[in-house]
Short mmCIF file of C-alpha atoms in Angstrom, two decimals:
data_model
loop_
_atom_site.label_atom_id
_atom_site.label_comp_id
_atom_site.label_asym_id
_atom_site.label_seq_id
_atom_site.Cartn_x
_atom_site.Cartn_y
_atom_site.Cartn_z
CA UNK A 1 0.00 0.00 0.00
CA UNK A 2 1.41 3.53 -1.10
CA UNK A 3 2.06 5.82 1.78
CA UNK A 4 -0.05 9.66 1.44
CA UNK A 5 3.34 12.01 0.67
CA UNK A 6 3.41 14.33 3.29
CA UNK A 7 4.01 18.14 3.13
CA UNK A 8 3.93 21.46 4.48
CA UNK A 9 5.52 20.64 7.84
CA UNK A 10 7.97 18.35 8.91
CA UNK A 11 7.14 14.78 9.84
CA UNK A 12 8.88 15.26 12.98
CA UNK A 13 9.97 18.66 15.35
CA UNK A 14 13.65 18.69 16.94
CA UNK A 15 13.05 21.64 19.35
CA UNK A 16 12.99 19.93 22.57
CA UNK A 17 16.23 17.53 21.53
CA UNK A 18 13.41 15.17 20.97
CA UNK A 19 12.10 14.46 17.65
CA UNK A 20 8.24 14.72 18.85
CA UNK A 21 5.16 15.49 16.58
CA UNK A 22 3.57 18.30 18.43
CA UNK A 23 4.60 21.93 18.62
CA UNK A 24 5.45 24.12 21.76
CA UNK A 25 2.09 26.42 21.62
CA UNK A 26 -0.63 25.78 24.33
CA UNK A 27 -3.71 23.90 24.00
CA UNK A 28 -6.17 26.49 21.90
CA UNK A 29 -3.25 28.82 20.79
CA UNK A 30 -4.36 30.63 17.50
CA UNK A 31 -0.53 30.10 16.06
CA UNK A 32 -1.03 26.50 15.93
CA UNK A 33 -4.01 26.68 13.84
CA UNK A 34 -2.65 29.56 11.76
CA UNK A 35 0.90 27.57 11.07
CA UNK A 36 -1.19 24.96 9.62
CA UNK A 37 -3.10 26.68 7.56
CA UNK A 38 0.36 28.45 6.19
CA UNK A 39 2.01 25.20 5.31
CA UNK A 40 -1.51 24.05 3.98
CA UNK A 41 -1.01 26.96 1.48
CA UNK A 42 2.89 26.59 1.00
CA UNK A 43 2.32 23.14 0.16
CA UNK A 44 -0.98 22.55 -1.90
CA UNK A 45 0.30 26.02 -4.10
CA UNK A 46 3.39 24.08 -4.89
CA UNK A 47 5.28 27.08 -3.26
CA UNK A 48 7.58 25.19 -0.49
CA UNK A 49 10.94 25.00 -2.60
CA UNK A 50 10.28 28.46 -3.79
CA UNK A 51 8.96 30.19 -0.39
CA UNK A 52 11.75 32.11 2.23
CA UNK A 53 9.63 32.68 6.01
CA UNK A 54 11.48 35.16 8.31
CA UNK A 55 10.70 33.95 11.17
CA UNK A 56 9.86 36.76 14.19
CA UNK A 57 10.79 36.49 18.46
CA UNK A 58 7.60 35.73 19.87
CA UNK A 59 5.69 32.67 19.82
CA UNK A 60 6.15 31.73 16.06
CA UNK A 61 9.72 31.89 16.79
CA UNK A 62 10.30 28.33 16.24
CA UNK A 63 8.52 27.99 13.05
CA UNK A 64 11.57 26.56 11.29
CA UNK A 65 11.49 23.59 13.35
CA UNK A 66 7.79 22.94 11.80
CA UNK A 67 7.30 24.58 8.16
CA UNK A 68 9.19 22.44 5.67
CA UNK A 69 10.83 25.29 3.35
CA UNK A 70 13.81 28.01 3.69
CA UNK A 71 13.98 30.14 6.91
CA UNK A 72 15.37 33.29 8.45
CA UNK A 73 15.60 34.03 11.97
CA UNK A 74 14.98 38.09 12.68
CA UNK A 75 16.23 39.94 15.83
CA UNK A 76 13.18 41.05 17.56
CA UNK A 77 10.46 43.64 15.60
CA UNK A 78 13.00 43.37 12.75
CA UNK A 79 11.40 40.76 10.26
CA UNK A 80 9.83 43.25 7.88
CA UNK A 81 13.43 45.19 8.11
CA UNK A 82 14.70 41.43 7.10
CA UNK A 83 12.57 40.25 4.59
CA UNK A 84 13.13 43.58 2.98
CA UNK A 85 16.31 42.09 2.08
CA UNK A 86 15.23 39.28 1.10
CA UNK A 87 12.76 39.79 -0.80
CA UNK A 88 15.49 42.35 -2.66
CA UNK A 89 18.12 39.85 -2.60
CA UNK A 90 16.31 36.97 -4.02
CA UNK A 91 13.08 38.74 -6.15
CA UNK A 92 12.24 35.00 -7.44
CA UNK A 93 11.30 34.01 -3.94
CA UNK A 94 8.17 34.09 -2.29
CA UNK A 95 9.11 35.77 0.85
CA UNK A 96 6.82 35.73 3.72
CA UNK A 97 7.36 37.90 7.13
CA UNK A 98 5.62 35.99 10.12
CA UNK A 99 4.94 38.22 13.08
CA UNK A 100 3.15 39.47 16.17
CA UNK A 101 1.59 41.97 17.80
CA UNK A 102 4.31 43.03 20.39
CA UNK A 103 7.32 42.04 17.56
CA UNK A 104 5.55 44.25 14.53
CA UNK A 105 3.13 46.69 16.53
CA UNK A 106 5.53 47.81 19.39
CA UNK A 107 9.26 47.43 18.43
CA UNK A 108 9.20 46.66 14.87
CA UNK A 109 6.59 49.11 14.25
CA UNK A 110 8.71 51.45 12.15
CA UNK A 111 10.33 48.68 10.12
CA UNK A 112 6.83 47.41 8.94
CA UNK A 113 5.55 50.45 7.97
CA UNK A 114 8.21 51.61 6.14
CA UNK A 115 8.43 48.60 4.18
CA UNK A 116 4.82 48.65 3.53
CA UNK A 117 5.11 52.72 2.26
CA UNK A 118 8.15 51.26 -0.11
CA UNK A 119 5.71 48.80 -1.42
CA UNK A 120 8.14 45.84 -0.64
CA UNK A 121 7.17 42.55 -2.03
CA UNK A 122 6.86 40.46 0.49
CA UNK A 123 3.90 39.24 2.34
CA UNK A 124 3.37 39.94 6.13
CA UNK A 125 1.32 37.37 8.14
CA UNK A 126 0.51 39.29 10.99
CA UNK A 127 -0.89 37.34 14.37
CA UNK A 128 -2.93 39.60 17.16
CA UNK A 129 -4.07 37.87 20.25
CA UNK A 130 -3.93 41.39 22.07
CA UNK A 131 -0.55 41.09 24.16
CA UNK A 132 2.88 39.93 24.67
CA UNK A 133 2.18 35.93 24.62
CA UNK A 134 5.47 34.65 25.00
CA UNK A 135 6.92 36.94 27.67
CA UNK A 136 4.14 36.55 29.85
CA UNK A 137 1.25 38.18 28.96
CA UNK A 138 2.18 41.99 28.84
CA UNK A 139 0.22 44.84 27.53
CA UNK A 140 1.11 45.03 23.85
CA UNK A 141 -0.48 48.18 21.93
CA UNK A 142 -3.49 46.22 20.48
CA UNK A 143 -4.31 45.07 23.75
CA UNK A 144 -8.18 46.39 24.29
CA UNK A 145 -9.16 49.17 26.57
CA UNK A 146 -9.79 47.59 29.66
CA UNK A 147 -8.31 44.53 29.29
CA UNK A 148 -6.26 42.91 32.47
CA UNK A 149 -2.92 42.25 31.44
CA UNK A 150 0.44 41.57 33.78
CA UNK A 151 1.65 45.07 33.39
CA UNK A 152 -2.18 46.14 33.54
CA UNK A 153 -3.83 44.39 36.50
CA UNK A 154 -6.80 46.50 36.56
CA UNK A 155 -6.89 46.95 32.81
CA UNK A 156 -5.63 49.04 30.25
CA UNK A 157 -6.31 52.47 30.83
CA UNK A 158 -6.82 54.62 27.82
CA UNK A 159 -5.33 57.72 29.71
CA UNK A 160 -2.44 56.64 30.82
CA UNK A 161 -0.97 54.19 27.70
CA UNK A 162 -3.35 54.99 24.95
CA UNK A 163 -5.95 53.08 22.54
CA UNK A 164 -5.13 50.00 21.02
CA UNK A 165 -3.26 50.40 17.97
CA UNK A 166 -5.30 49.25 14.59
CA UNK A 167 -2.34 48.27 12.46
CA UNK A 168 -4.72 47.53 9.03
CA UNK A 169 -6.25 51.07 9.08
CA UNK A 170 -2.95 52.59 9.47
CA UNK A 171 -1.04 50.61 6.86
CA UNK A 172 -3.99 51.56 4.49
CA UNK A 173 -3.55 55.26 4.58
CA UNK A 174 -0.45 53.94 2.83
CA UNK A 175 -0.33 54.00 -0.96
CA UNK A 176 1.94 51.41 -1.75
CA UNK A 177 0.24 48.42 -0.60
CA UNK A 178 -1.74 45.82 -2.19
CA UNK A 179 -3.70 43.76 -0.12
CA UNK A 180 -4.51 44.76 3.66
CA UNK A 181 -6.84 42.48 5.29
CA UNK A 182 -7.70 41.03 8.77
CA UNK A 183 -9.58 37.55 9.56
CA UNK A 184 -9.54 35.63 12.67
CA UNK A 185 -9.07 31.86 13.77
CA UNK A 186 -11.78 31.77 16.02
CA UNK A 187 -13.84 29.41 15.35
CA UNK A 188 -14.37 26.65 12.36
CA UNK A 189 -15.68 29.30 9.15
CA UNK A 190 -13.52 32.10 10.33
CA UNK A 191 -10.79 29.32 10.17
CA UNK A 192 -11.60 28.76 6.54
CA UNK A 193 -12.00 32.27 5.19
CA UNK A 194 -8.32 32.85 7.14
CA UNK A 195 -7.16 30.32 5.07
CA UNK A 196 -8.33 31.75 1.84
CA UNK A 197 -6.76 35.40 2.67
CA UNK A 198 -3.32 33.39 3.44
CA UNK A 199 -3.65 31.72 0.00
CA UNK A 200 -4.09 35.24 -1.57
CA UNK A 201 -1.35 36.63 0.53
CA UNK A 202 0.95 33.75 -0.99
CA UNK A 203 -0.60 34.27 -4.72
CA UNK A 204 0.58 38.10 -4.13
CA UNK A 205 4.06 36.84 -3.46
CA UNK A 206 3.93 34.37 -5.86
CA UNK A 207 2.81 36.71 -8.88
CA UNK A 208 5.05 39.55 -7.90
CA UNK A 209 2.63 42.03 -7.29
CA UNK A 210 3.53 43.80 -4.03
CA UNK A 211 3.15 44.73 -0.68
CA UNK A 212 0.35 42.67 1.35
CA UNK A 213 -0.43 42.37 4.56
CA UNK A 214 -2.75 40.09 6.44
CA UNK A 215 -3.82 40.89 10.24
CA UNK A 216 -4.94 37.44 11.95
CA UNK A 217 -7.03 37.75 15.08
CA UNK A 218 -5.79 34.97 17.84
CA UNK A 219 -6.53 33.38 20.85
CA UNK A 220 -4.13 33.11 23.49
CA UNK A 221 -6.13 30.76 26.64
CA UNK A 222 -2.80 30.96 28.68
CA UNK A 223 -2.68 34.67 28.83
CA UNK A 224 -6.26 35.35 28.64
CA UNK A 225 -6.64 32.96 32.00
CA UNK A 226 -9.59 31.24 30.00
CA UNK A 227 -10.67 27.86 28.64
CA UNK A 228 -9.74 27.76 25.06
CA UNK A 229 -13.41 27.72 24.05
CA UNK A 230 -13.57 30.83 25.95
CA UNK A 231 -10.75 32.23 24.76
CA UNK A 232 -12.13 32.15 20.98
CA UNK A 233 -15.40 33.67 22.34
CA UNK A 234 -13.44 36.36 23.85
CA UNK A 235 -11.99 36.86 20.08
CA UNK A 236 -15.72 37.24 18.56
CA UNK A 237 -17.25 39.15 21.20
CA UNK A 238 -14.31 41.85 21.99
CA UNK A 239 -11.73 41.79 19.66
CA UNK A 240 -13.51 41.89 16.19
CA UNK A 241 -15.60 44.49 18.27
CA UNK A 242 -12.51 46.65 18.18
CA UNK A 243 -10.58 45.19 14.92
CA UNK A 244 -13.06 44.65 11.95
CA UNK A 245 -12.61 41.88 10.10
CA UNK A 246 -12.59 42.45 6.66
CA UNK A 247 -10.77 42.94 2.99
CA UNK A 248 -9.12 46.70 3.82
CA UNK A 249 -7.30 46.92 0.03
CA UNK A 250 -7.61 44.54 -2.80
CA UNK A 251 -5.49 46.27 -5.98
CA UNK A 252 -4.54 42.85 -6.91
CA UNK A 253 -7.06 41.82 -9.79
CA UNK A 254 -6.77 41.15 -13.03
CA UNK A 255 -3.48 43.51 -13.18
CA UNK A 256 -0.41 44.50 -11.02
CA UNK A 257 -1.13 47.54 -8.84
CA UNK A 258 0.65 50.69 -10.67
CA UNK A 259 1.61 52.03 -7.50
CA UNK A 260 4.19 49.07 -6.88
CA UNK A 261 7.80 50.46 -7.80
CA UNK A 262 9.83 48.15 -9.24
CA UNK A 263 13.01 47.78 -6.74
CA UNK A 264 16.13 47.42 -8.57
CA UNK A 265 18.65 44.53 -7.71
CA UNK A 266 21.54 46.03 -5.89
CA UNK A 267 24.69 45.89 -7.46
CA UNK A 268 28.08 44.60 -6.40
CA UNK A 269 30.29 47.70 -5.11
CA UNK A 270 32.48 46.32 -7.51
CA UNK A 271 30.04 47.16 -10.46
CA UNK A 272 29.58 50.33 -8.94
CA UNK A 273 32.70 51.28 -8.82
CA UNK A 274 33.39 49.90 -12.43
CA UNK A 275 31.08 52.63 -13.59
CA UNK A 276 32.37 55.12 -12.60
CA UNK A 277 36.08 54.44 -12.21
CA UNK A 278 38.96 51.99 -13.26
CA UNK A 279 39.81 50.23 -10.36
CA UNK A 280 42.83 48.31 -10.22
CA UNK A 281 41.85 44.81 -8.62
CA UNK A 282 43.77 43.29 -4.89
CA UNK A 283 46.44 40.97 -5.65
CA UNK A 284 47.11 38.44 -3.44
CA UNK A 285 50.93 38.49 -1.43
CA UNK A 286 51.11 35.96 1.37
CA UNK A 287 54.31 37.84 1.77
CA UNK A 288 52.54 41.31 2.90
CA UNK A 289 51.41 40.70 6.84
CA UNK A 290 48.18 41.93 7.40
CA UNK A 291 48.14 45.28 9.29
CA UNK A 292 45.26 46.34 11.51
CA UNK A 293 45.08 50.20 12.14
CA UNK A 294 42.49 51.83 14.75
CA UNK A 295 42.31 55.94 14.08
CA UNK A 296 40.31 57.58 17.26
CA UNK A 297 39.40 61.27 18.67
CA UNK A 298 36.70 63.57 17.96
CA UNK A 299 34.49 64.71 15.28
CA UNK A 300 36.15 67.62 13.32
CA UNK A 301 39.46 66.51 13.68
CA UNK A 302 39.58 64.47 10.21
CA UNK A 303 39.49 61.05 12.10
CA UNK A 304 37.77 59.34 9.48
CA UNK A 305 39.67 61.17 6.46
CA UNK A 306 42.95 59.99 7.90
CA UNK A 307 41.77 56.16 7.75
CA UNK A 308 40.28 56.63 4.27
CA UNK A 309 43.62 58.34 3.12
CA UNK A 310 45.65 55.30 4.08
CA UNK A 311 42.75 52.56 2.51
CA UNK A 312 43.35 54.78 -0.71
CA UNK A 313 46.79 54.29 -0.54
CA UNK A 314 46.56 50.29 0.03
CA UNK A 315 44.38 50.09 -2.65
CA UNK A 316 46.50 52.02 -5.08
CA UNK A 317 48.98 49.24 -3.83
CA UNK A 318 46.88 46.87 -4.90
CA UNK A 319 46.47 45.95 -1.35
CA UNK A 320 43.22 44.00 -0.34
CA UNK A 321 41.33 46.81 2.30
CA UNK A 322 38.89 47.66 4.28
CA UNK A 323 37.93 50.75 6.11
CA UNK A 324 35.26 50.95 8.68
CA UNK A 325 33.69 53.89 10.39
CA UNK A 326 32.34 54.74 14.07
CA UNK A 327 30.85 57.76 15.05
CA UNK A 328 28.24 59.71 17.44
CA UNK A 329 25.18 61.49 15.66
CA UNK A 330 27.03 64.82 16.64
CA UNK A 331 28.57 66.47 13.51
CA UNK A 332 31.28 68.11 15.63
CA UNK A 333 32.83 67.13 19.04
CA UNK A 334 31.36 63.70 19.35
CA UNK A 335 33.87 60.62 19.63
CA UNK A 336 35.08 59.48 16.65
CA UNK A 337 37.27 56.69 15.05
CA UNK A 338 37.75 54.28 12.19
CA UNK A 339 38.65 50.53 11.62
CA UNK A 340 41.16 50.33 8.70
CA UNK A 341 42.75 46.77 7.93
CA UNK A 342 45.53 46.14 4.76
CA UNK A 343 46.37 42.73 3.64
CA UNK A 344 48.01 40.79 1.08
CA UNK A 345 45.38 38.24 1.84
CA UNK A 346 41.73 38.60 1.25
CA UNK A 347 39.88 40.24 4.21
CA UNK A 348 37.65 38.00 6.55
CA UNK A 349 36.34 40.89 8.84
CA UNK A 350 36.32 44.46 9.30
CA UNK A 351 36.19 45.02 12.78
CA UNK A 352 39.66 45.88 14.66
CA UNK A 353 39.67 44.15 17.99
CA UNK A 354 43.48 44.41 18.57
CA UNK A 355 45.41 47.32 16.34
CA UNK A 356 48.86 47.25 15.46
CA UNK A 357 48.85 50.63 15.19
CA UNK A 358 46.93 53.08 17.23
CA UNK A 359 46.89 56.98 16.70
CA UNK A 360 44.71 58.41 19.05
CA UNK A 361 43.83 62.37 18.88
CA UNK A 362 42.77 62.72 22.39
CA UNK A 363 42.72 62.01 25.52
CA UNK A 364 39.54 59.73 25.53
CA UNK A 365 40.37 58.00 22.34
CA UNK A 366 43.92 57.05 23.89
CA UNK A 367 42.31 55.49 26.84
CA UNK A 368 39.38 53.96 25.41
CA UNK A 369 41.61 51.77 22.64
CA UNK A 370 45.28 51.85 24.24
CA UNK A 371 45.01 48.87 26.34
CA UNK A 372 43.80 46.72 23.21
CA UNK A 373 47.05 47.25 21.16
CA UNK A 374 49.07 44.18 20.19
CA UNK A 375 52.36 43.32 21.50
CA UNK A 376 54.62 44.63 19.06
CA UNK A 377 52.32 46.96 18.37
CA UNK A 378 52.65 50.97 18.14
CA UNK A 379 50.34 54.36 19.42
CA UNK A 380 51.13 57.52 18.58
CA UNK A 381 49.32 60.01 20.68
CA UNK A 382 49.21 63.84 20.42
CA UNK A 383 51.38 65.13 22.45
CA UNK A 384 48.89 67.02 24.17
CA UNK A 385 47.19 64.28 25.50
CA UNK A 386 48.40 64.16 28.79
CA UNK A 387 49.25 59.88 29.42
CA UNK A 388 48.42 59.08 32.91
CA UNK A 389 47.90 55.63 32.00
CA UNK A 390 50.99 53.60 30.68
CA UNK A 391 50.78 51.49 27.68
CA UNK A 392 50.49 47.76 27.63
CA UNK A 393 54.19 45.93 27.97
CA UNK A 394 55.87 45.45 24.59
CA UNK A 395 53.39 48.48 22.80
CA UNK A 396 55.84 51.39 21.53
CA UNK A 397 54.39 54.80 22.70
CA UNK A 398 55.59 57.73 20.23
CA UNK A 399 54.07 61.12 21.16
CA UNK A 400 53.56 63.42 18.16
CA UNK A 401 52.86 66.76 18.18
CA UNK A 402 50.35 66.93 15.86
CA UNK A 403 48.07 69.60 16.97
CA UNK A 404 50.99 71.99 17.66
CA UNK A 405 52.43 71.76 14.36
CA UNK A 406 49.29 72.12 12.57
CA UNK A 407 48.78 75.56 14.35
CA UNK A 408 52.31 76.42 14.12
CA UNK A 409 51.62 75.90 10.38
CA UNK A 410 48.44 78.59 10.44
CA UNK A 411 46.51 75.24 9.16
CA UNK A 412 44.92 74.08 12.66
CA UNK A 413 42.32 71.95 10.89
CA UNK A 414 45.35 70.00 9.32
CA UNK A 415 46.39 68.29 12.63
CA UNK A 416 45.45 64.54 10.47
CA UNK A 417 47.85 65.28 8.04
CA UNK A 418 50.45 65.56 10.78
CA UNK A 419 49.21 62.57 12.00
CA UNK A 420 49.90 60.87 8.76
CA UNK A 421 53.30 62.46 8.42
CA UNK A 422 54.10 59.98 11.32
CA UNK A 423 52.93 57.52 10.02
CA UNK A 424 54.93 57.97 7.13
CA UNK A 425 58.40 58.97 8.76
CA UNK A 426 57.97 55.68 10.98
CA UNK A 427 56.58 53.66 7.93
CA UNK A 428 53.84 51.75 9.85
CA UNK A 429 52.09 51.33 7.15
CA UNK A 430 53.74 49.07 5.00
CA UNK A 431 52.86 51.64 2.08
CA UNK A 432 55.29 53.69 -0.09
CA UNK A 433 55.91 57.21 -0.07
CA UNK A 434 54.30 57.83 -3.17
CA UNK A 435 51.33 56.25 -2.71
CA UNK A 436 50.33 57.94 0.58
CA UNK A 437 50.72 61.09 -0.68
CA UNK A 438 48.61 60.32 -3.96
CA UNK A 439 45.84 59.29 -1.33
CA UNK A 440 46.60 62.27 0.39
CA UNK A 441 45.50 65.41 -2.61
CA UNK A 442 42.92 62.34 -3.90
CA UNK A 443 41.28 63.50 -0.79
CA UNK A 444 40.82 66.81 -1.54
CA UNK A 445 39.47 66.39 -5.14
CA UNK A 446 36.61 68.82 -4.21
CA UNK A 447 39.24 71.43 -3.52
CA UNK A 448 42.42 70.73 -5.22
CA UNK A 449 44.36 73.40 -4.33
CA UNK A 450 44.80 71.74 -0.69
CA UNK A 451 45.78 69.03 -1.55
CA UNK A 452 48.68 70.33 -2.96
CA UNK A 453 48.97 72.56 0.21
CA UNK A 454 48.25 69.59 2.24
CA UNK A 455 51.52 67.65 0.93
CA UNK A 456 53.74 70.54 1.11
CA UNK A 457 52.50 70.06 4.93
CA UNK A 458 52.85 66.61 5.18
CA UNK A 459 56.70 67.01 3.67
CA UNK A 460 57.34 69.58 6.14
CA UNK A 461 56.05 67.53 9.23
CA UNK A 462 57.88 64.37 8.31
CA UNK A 463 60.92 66.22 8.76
CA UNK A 464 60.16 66.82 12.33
CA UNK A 465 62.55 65.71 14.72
#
């Protein structure tokens, strides 16, 4: 006798180290009944090999272990941020965003919307049972007026944290969307006309039409402190009182909507860069040590120019490089510094955990990063940085008067290019001459005349003694 083929979910669930047949949600939990009727559609559409779920925190946050097809794991609120990229990165797939009320309509609030204004295509399945289910039970912004919640024992009071939040009427002042619709799981024919908006929801996807979103109204017994037959009476009567079921938006017949915006693939830097610019490729010396420099002070003093300058010069080297930025949201005065590694290898990671060579602009910056330098390793620090704190054992301390000489110069805002001249005179960079000082006027290609100005300065520092 031939065996039924099974699909949708997988025949058996890991989770628990045991390979079991029953998922982690409580007896009368509306997830349970909505993942089925998701891998009901997945499957009978033919869509499982073709379909990417990003999966949300929350209670769906082990759907991987159940729906058989490809899944993403989002940081909390961020699955609409994630399936963004998806959805961008792979524009064959049918990418589906599964979520809550406390992961999309509290923390990932923002993220949703503003992929629903872009007109993303990707389809949002989005599950309200009126509060934090996982957690605990916690008021979560759809959670009805008066409703007793742990973090509102003598129910939700209007005055002091608002009116439930009606996510489908918000999303449909939006233009961009398709399909915005809500349904509920509560009892046997809402369960069927759910299943029929998730279909559509996947036919969106599948078609390439846009933006949908589909609000599902769900019990939670646990939370709710009720019998689950209660619990789904509590949907009918109060919920759907305050969130209408119904079709919100349906642009989606017979044509694609004409508000969808085609999204572009993003292209490699490489082709970007191609475009615009001949750019001589990394070649790869095993013989060139990899050299891992952390720049650091404040915003103004050219922090982040000074690590760009020397990435321009590796790469003019031929040097593989990467330079990476950190900042405050001040534009002046706010700490700065930047992550710049050369290699005659092929780069695995940007960050700089332990420099080789530190140049630190102030006082903060020296003691924040000095203490991570390698053995063998070298900081220069303005000499105007007073060091009350001694450098680790085998780090070389050389104190440079930067600052000074930039002043002394009449070019105070040049105090980088001093710091670069060091660099240079004390070649820890591995880089030629030449090189460094292309990079250096190649950063002033706005205003050329400094950066011949800029060299004479650099010339003039090196020969500091």
């Amino acid at each position: 006798m031939a065996t039924i083929e099974q699909k949708g979910m997988y025949k058996v669930f890991p989770r628990s180290g045991k390979n079991v047949s029953y998922t982690h949600y409580c007896p009368g939990c509306g997830h349970g009944i909505i993942n089925k009727l998701i891998a009901e559609a997945c499957a009978e559409m033919g869509l499982q090999d073709e379909t990417i779920f990003v999966d949300p925190v929350g209670c769906g946050v082990f759907t991987y272990y159940y729906w058989d097809a490809a899944h993403i794991s989002a940081a909390h609120g961020r699955a609409s941020a994630c399936a963004t990229g998806v959805s961008r990165a792979r524009p064959d797939a049918v990418t589906i965003a599964y979520q809550g009320d406390g992961d999309l309509g509290a923390i990932g609030f923002n993220n949703a919307f503003q992929a629903a204004s872009r007109g993303e295509k990707f389809g949002c399945i989005f599950v309200n049972n009126s509060l934090y289910g996982m957690t605990g039970g916690q008021m979560a912004p759809t959670t009805l007026e008066g409703e007793k919640t742990t973090t509102t024992p003598f129910g939700r009071d209007s005055s002091l944290t608002g009116y439930p939040l009606h996510v489908c009427e918000v999303f449909n002042q939006l233009k961009a969307p398709v399909y915005i619709a809500r349904v509920s799981v509560a009892d046997t024919r809402r369960i069927m006309q759910a299943k029929q908006a998730i279909r559509k929801v996947f036919q969106i996807q599948k078609e390439k039409k846009g933006y949908a979103i589909l609000e599902i109204l769900a019990p939670c017994p646990t939370n709710f402190k009720m019998t689950p037959d209660k619990a789904a009476q509590f949907v009918i009567d109060e919920m759907e009182k305050e969130f209408p079921l119904g079709v919100f938006r349906d642009e989606t017949a017979d044509h694609v909507n004409p508000k969808s915006v085609e999204v572009p693939l993003v292209k490699s830097c490489m082709e970007l860069f191609q475009e615009k610019d001949s750019i001589p490729a990394a070649i790869n010396d095993a013989g060139f040590a990899e050299k891992r420099f952390k720049f650091a002070g404040y915003g103004g003093q050219g922090i982040l120019s000074l690590g760009l300058t020397v990435a321009e010069a590796a790469r003019l080297e031929r040097r593989h490089t990467l330079w990476f930025p950190s900042y405050g949201p001040e534009q002046r005065g706010g700490s700065a510094n930047c992550s710049v590694v050369v290699s005659g290898t092929p780069i695995g990671s940007p960050t700089v955990e332990h420099p080789d060579v530190l140049v630190a602009m102030n006082q903060p910056a020296y003691e924040r990063f000095a203490a991570d330098v390698k053995p063998g390793g070298t900081i220069i620090v303005d000499s105007t940085v007073p060091v009350l704190v001694e450098p680790p054992e085998g780090v070389k301390l050389i104190k440079w008067p930067a600052i000074k000489m930039a002043e002394e110069f009449g070019v105070p805002k040049a105090a980088n290019t001093m710091m670069l001249a060091a660099l240079k005179k004390f070649a820890l960079t591995g880089l030629t001459a030449e090189n460094l000082e292309t990079a250096l006027i190649a950063s002033f290609k706005k205003k050329p005349e400094l950066g011949e100005k800029n060299r004479e300065l650099l010339r003039k520092a090196e020969a500091h003694e």
